[in-house]
mmCIF file of C-alpha atoms and ligand atoms in Angstrom:
data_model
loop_
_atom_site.group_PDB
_atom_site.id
_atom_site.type_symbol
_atom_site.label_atom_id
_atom_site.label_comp_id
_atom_site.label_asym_id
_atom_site.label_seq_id
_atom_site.Cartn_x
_atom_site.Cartn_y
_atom_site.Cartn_z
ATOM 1 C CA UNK A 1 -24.185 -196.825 28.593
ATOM 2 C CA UNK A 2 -23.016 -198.371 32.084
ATOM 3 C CA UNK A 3 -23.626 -197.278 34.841
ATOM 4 C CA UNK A 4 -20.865 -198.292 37.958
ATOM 5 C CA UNK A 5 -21.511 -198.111 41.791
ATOM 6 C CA UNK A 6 -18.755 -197.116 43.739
ATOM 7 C CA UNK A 7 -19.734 -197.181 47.742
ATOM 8 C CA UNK A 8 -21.624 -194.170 47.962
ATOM 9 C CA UNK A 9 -22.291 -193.117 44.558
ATOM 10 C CA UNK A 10 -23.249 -193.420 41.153
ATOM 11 C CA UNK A 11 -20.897 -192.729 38.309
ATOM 12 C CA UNK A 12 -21.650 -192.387 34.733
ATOM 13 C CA UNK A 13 -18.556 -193.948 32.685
ATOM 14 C CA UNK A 14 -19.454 -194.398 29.253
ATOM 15 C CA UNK A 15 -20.467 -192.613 26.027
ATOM 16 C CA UNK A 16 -23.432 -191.288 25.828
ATOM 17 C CA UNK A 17 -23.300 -189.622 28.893
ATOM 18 C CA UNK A 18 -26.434 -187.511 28.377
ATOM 19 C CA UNK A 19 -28.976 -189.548 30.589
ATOM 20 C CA UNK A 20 -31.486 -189.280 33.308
ATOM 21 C CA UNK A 21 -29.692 -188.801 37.013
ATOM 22 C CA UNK A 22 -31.591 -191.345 38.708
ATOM 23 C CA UNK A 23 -30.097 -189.296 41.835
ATOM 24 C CA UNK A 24 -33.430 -187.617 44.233
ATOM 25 C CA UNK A 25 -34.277 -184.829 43.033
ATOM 26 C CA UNK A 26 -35.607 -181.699 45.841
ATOM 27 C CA UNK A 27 -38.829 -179.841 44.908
ATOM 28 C CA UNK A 28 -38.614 -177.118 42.143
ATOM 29 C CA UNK A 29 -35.230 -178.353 41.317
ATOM 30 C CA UNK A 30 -34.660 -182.328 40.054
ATOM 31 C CA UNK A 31 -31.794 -182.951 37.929
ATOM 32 C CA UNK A 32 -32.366 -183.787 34.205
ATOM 33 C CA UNK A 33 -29.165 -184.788 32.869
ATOM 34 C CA UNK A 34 -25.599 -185.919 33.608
ATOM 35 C CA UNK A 35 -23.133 -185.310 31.336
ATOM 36 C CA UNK A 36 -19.170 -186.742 31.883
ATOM 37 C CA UNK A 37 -16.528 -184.441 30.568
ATOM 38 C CA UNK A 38 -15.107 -186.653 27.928
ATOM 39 C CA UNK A 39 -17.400 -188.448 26.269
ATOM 40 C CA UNK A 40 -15.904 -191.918 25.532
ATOM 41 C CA UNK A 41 -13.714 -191.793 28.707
ATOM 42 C CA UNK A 42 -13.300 -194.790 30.662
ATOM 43 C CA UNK A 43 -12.880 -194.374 34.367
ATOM 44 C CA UNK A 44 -9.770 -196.194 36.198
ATOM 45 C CA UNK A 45 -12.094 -198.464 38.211
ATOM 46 C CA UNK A 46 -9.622 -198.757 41.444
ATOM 47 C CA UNK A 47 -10.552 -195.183 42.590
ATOM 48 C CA UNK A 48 -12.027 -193.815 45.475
ATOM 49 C CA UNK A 49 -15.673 -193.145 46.575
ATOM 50 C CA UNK A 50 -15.154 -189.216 46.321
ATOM 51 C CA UNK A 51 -16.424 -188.694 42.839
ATOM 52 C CA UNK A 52 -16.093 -184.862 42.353
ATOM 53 C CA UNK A 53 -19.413 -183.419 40.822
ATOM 54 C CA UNK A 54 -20.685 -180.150 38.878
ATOM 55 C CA UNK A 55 -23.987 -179.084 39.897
ATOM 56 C CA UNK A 56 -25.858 -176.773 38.187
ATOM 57 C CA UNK A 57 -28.930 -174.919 39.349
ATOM 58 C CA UNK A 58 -31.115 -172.963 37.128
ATOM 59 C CA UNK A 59 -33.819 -169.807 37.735
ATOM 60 C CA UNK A 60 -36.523 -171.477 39.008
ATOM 61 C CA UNK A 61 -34.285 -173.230 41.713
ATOM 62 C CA UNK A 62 -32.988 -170.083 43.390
ATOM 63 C CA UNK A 63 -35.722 -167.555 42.802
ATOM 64 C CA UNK A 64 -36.391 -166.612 46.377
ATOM 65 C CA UNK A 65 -34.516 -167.800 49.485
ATOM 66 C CA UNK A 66 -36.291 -170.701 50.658
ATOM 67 C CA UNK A 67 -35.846 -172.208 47.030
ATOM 68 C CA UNK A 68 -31.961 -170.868 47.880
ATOM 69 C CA UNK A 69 -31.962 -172.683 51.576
ATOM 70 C CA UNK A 70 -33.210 -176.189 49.740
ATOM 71 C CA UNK A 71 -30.401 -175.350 46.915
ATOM 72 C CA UNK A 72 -28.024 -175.620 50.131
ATOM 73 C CA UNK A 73 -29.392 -178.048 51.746
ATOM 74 C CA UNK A 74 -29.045 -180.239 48.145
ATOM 75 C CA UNK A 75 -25.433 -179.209 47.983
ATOM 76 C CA UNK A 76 -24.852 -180.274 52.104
ATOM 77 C CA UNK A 77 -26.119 -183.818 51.161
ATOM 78 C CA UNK A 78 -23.503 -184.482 48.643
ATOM 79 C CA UNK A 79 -20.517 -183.121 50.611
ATOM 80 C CA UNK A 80 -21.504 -184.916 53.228
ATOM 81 C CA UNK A 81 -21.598 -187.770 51.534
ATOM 82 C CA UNK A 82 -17.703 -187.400 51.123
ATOM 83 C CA UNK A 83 -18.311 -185.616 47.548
ATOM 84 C CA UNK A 84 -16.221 -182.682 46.056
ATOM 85 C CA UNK A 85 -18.706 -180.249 44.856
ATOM 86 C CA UNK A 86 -18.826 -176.804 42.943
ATOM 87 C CA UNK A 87 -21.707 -174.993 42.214
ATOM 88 C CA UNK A 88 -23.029 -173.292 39.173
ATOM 89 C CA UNK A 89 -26.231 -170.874 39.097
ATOM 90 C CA UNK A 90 -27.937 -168.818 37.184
ATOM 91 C CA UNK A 91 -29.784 -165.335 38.094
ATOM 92 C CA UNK A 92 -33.473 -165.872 39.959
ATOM 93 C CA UNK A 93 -36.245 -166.536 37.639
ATOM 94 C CA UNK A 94 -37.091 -163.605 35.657
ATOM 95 C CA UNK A 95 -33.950 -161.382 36.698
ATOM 96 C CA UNK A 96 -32.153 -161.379 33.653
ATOM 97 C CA UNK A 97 -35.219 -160.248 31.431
ATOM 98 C CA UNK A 98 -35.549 -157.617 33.468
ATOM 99 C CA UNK A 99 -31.938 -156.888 33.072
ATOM 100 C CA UNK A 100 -32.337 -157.121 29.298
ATOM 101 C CA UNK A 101 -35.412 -154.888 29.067
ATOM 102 C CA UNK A 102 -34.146 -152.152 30.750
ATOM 103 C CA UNK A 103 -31.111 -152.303 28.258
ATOM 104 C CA UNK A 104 -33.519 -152.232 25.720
ATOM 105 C CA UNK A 105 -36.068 -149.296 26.827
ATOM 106 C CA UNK A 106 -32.747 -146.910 27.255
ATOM 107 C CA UNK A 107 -31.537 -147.711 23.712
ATOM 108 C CA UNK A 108 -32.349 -150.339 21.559
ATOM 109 C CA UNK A 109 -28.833 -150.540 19.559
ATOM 110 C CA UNK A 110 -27.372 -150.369 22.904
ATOM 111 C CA UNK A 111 -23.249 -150.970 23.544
ATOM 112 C CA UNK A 112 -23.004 -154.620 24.128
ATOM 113 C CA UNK A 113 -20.069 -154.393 26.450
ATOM 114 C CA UNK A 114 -22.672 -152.733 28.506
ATOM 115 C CA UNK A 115 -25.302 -155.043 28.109
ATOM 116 C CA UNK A 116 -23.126 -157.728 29.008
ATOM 117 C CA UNK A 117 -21.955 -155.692 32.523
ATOM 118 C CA UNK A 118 -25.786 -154.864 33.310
ATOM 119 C CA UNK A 119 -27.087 -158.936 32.643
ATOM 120 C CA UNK A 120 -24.000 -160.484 33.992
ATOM 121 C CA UNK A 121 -25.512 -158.667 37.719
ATOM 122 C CA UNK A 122 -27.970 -161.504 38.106
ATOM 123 C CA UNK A 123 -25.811 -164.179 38.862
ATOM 124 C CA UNK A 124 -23.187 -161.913 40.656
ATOM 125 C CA UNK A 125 -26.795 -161.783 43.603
ATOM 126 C CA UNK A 126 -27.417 -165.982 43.353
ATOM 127 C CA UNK A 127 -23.672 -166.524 43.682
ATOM 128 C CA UNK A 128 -23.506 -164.870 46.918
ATOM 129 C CA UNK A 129 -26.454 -165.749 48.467
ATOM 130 C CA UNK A 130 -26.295 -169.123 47.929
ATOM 131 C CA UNK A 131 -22.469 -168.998 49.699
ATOM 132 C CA UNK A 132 -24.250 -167.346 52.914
ATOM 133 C CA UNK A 133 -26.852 -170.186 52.988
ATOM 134 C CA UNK A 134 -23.814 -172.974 52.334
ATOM 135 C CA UNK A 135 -22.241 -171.307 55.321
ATOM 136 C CA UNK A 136 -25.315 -171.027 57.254
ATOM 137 C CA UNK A 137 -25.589 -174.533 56.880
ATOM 138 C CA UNK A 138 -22.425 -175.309 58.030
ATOM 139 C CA UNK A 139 -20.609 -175.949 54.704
ATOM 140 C CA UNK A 140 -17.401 -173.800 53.759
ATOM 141 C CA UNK A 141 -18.213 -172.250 50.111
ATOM 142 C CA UNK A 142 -16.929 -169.389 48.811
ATOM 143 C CA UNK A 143 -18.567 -167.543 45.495
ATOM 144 C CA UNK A 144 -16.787 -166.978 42.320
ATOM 145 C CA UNK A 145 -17.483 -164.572 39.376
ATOM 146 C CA UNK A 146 -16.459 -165.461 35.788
ATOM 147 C CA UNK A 147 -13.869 -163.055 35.827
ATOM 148 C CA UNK A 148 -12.433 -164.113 39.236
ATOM 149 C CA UNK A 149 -11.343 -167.676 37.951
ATOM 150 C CA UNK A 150 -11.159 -166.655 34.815
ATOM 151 C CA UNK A 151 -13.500 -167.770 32.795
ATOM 152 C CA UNK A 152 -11.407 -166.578 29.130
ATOM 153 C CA UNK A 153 -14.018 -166.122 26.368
ATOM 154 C CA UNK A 154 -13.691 -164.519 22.988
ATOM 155 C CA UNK A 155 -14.862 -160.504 22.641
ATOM 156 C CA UNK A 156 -18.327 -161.744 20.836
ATOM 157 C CA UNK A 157 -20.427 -159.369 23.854
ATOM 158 C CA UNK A 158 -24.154 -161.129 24.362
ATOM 159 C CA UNK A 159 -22.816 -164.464 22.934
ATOM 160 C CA UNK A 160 -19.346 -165.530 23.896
ATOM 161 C CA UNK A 161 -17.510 -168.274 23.626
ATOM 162 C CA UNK A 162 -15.521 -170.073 26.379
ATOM 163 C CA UNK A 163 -11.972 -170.482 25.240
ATOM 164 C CA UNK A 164 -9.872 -171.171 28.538
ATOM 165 C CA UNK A 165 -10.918 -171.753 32.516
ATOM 166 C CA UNK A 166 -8.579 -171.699 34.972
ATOM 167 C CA UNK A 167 -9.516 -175.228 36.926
ATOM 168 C CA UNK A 168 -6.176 -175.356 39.203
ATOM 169 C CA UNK A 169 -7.074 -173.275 42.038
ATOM 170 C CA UNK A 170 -11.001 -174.966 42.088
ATOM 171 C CA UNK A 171 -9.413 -177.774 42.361
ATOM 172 C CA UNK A 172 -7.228 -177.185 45.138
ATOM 173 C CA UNK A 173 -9.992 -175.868 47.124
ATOM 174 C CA UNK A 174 -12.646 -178.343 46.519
ATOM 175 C CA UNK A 175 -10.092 -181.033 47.441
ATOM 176 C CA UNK A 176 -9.449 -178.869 50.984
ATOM 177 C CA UNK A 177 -13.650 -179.221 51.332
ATOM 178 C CA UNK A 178 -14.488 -175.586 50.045
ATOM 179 C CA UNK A 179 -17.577 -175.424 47.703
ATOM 180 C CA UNK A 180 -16.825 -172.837 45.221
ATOM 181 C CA UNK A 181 -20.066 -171.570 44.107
ATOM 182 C CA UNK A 182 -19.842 -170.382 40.335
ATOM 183 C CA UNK A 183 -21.240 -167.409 38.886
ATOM 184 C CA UNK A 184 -23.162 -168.854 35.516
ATOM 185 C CA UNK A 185 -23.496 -167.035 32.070
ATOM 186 C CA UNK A 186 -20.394 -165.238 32.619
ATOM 187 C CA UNK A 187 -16.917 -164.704 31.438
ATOM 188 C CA UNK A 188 -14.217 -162.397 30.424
ATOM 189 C CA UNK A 189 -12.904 -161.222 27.033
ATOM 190 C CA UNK A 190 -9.755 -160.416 25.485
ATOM 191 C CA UNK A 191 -9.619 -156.717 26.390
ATOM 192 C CA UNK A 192 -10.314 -157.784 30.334
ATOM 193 C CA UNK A 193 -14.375 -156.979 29.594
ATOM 194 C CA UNK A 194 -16.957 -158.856 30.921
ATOM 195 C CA UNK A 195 -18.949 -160.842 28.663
ATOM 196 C CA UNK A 196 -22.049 -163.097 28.951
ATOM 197 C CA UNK A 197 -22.284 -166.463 26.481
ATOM 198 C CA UNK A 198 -25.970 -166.255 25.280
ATOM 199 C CA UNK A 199 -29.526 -166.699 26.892
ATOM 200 C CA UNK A 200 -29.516 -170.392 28.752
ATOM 201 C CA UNK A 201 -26.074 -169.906 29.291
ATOM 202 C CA UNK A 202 -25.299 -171.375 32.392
ATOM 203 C CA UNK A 203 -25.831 -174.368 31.290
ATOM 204 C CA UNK A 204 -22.540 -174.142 29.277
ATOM 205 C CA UNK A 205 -20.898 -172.542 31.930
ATOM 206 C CA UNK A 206 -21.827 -175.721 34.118
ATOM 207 C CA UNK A 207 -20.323 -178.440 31.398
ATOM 208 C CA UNK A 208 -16.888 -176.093 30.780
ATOM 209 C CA UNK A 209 -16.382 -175.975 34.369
ATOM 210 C CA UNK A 210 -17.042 -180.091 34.389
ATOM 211 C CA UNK A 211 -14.047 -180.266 32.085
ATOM 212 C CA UNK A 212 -11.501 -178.062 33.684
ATOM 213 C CA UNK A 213 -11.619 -179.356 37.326
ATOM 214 C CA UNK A 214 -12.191 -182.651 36.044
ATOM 215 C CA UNK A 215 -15.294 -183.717 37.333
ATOM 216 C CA UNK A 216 -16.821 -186.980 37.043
ATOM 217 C CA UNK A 217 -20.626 -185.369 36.757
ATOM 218 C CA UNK A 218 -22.131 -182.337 35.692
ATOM 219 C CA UNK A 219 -25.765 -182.843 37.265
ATOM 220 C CA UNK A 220 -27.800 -180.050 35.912
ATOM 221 C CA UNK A 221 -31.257 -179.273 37.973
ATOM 222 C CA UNK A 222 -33.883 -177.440 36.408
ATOM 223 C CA UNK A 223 -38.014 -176.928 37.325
ATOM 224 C CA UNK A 224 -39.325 -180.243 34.999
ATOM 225 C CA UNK A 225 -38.285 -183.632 35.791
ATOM 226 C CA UNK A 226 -36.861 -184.662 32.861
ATOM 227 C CA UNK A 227 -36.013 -184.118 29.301
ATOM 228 C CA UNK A 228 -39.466 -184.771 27.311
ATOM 229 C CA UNK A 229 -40.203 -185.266 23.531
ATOM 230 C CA UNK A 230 -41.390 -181.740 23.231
ATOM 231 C CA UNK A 231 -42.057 -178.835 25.972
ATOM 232 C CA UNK A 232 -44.307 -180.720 28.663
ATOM 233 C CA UNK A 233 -45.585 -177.462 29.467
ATOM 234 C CA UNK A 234 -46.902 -176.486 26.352
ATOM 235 C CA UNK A 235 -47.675 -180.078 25.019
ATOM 236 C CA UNK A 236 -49.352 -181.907 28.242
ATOM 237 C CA UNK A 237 -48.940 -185.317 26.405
ATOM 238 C CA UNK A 238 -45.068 -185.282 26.265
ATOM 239 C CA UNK A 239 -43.410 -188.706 27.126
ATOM 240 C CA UNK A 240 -40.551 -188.304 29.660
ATOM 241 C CA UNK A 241 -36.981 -189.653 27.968
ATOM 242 C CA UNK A 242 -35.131 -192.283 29.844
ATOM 243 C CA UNK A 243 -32.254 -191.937 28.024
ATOM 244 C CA UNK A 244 -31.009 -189.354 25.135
ATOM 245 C CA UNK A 245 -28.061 -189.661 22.955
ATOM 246 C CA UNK A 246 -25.891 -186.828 22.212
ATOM 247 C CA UNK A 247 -26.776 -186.412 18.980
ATOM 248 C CA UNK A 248 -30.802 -185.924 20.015
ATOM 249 C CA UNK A 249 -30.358 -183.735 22.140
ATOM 250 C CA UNK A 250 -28.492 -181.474 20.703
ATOM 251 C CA UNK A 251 -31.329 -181.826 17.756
ATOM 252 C CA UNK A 252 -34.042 -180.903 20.437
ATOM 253 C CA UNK A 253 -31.853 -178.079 22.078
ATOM 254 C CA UNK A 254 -31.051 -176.541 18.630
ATOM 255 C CA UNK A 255 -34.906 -176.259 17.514
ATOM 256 C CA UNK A 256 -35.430 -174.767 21.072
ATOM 257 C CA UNK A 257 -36.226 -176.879 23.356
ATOM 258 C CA UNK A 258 -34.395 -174.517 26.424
ATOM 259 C CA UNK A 259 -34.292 -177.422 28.634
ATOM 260 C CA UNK A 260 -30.231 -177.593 27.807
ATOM 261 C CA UNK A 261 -28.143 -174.934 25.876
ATOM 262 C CA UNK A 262 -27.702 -175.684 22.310
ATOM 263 C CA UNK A 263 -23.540 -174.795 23.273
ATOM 264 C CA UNK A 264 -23.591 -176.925 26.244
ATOM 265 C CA UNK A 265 -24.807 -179.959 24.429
ATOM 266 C CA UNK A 266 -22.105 -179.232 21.767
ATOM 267 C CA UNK A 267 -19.084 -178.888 24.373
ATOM 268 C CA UNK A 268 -20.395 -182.126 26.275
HETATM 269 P P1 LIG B 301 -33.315 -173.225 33.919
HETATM 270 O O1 LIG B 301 -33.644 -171.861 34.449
HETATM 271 O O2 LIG B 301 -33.264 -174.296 34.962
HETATM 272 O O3 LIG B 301 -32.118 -173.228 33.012
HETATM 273 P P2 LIG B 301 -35.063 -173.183 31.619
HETATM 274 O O4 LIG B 301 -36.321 -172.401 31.786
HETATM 275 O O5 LIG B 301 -33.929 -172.565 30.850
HETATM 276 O O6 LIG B 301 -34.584 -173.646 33.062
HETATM 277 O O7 LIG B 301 -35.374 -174.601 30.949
HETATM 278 C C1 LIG B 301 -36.366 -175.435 31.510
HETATM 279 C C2 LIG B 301 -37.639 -175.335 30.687
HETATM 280 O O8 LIG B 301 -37.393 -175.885 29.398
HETATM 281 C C3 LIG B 301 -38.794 -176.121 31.203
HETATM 282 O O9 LIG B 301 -39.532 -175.407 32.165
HETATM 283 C C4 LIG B 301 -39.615 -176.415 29.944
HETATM 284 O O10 LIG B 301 -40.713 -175.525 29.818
HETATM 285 C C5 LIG B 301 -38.656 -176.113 28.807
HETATM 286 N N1 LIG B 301 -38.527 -177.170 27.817
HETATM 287 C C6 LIG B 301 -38.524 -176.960 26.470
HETATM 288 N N2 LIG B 301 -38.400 -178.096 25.815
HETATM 289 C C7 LIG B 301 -38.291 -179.089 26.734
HETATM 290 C C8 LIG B 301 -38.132 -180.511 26.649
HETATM 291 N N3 LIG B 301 -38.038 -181.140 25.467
HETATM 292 N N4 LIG B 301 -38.044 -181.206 27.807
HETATM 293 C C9 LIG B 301 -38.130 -180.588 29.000
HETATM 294 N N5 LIG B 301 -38.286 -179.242 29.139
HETATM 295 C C10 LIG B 301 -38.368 -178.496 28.023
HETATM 296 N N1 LIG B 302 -29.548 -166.016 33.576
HETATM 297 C C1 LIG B 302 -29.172 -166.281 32.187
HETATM 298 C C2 LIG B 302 -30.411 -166.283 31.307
HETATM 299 O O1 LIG B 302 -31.502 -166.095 31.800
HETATM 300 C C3 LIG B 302 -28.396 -167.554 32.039
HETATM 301 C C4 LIG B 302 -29.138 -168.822 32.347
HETATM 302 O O2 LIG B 302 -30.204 -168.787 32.968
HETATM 303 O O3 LIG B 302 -28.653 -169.902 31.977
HETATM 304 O O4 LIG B 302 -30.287 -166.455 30.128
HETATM 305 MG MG1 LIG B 303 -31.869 -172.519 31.049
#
């Protein structure tokens, strides 16, 4: 794969677009891959240096506020450098299994419409804070809940699939210099429910909102540095991947390596 420089950034053109961000990372939160919308794609190379970005933060990176503030702060440096930007996050670290459990410990064939409207709460908190620290920083963001966009998914409660997002709107407001700031893991179904699309699945919220505002890079951060042959932090002598196709990385995701969604992989 190539990679271009425009003046200010990087941009990944080429299939595979899986691959390291070579981008600096911030502590507890580095990105490990960068995925273009349509694979294959070639960019029209007169453009300008505003390359509009996805950037995805997982559990680790917004479990408490400071790890929130530096989340902002990340999110400052690329609008200032001239960037659109929107946001996706998922619930603090350890939020949604609590969510989960106490679904369980009421009833354990519990209504999964229910489920879906108790562990869709976590990111509904990280969205929102994360807009008061963009604005306490001085950057105009504005939180967004699946069902506010919409995010359209089918009625499959717990594990939904994304059929339709709404992009116009984003798109309008990130090119105005608004950071919307995305709600991960959630959507809405059919019947006007809200659903949730499967453990990890901000991830795939991240990639689906890449393709329908268009964006040139879906950077998603996460608490390793890397993608790794196998779990670094259960096999210590894991070699760090420059570069993965595709194709292997959906085969690590779908033996369960959590680092990406299996679904996110798939859509990218
Ligand atoms: P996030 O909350 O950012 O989505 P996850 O906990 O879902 O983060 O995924 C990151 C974790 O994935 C890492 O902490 C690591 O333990 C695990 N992991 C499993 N397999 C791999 C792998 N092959 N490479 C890197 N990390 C992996
Ligand atoms: N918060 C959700 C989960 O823990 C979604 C995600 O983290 O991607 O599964
Ligand atoms: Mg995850």
């Amino acid at each position: 794969a190539r990679t271009v420089s425009f003046t200010a950034v990087r941009c990944r053109t080429t299939h595979p677009a899986l691959q390291r961000n070579t981008g600096a990372g911030i502590r507890a939160a580095r990105p490990v891959a960068t995925a273009s919308p349509e694979p294959g794609h070639e960019m029209v190379h007169f453009r300008p240096a505003m390359t509009r970005i996805v950037m995805k933060f997982g559990g680790t990176s917004v479990a408490d506020l400071d790890r929130i503030r530096n989340v902002a702060a990340r999110v400052k440096r690329e609008v200032e450098a001239g960037n659109e930007v929107a946001v996706v996050v998922s619930a603090m670290a350890g939020a949604t299994n609590q969510l989960v459990k106490w679904c369980q410990e009421l009833s354990p064939l519990h209504d999964a419409r229910e489920y879906d409207t108790v562990v869709a709460t976590g990111e509904q908190v990280t969205i929102g804070l994360l807009a008061i620290a963009l604005q306490a920083a001085g950057i105009d963001a504005r939180s967004w809940q699946g069902w506010q966009i919409p995010i359209r998914t089918d009625d499959a409660h717990g594990k939904a699939r994304v059929e339709a997002i709404e992009g116009a709107e984003l798109i309008r407001r990130m090119q105005s210099g608004q950071v919307p700031v995305v709600a991960g893991f959630q959507g809405i179904g059919p019947d006007n429910r809200v659903t949730t699309l499967g453990r990890g699945g901000s991830d795939l919220s991240a990639v689906a909102l890449a393709a329908a505002v268009r964006a040139e890079r879906c950077d998603i951060y996460t608490d390793v540095d890397g993608v790794y042959t196998t779990d670094p932090r259960i096999v210590p002598r894991a070699r760090k991947l420059e570069r993965i196709s595709y194709e292997e990385m959906l085969e690590l995701a779908s033996v369960g390596a959590k680092v990406l969604q299996t679904r996110s992989v798939e859509l990218a």
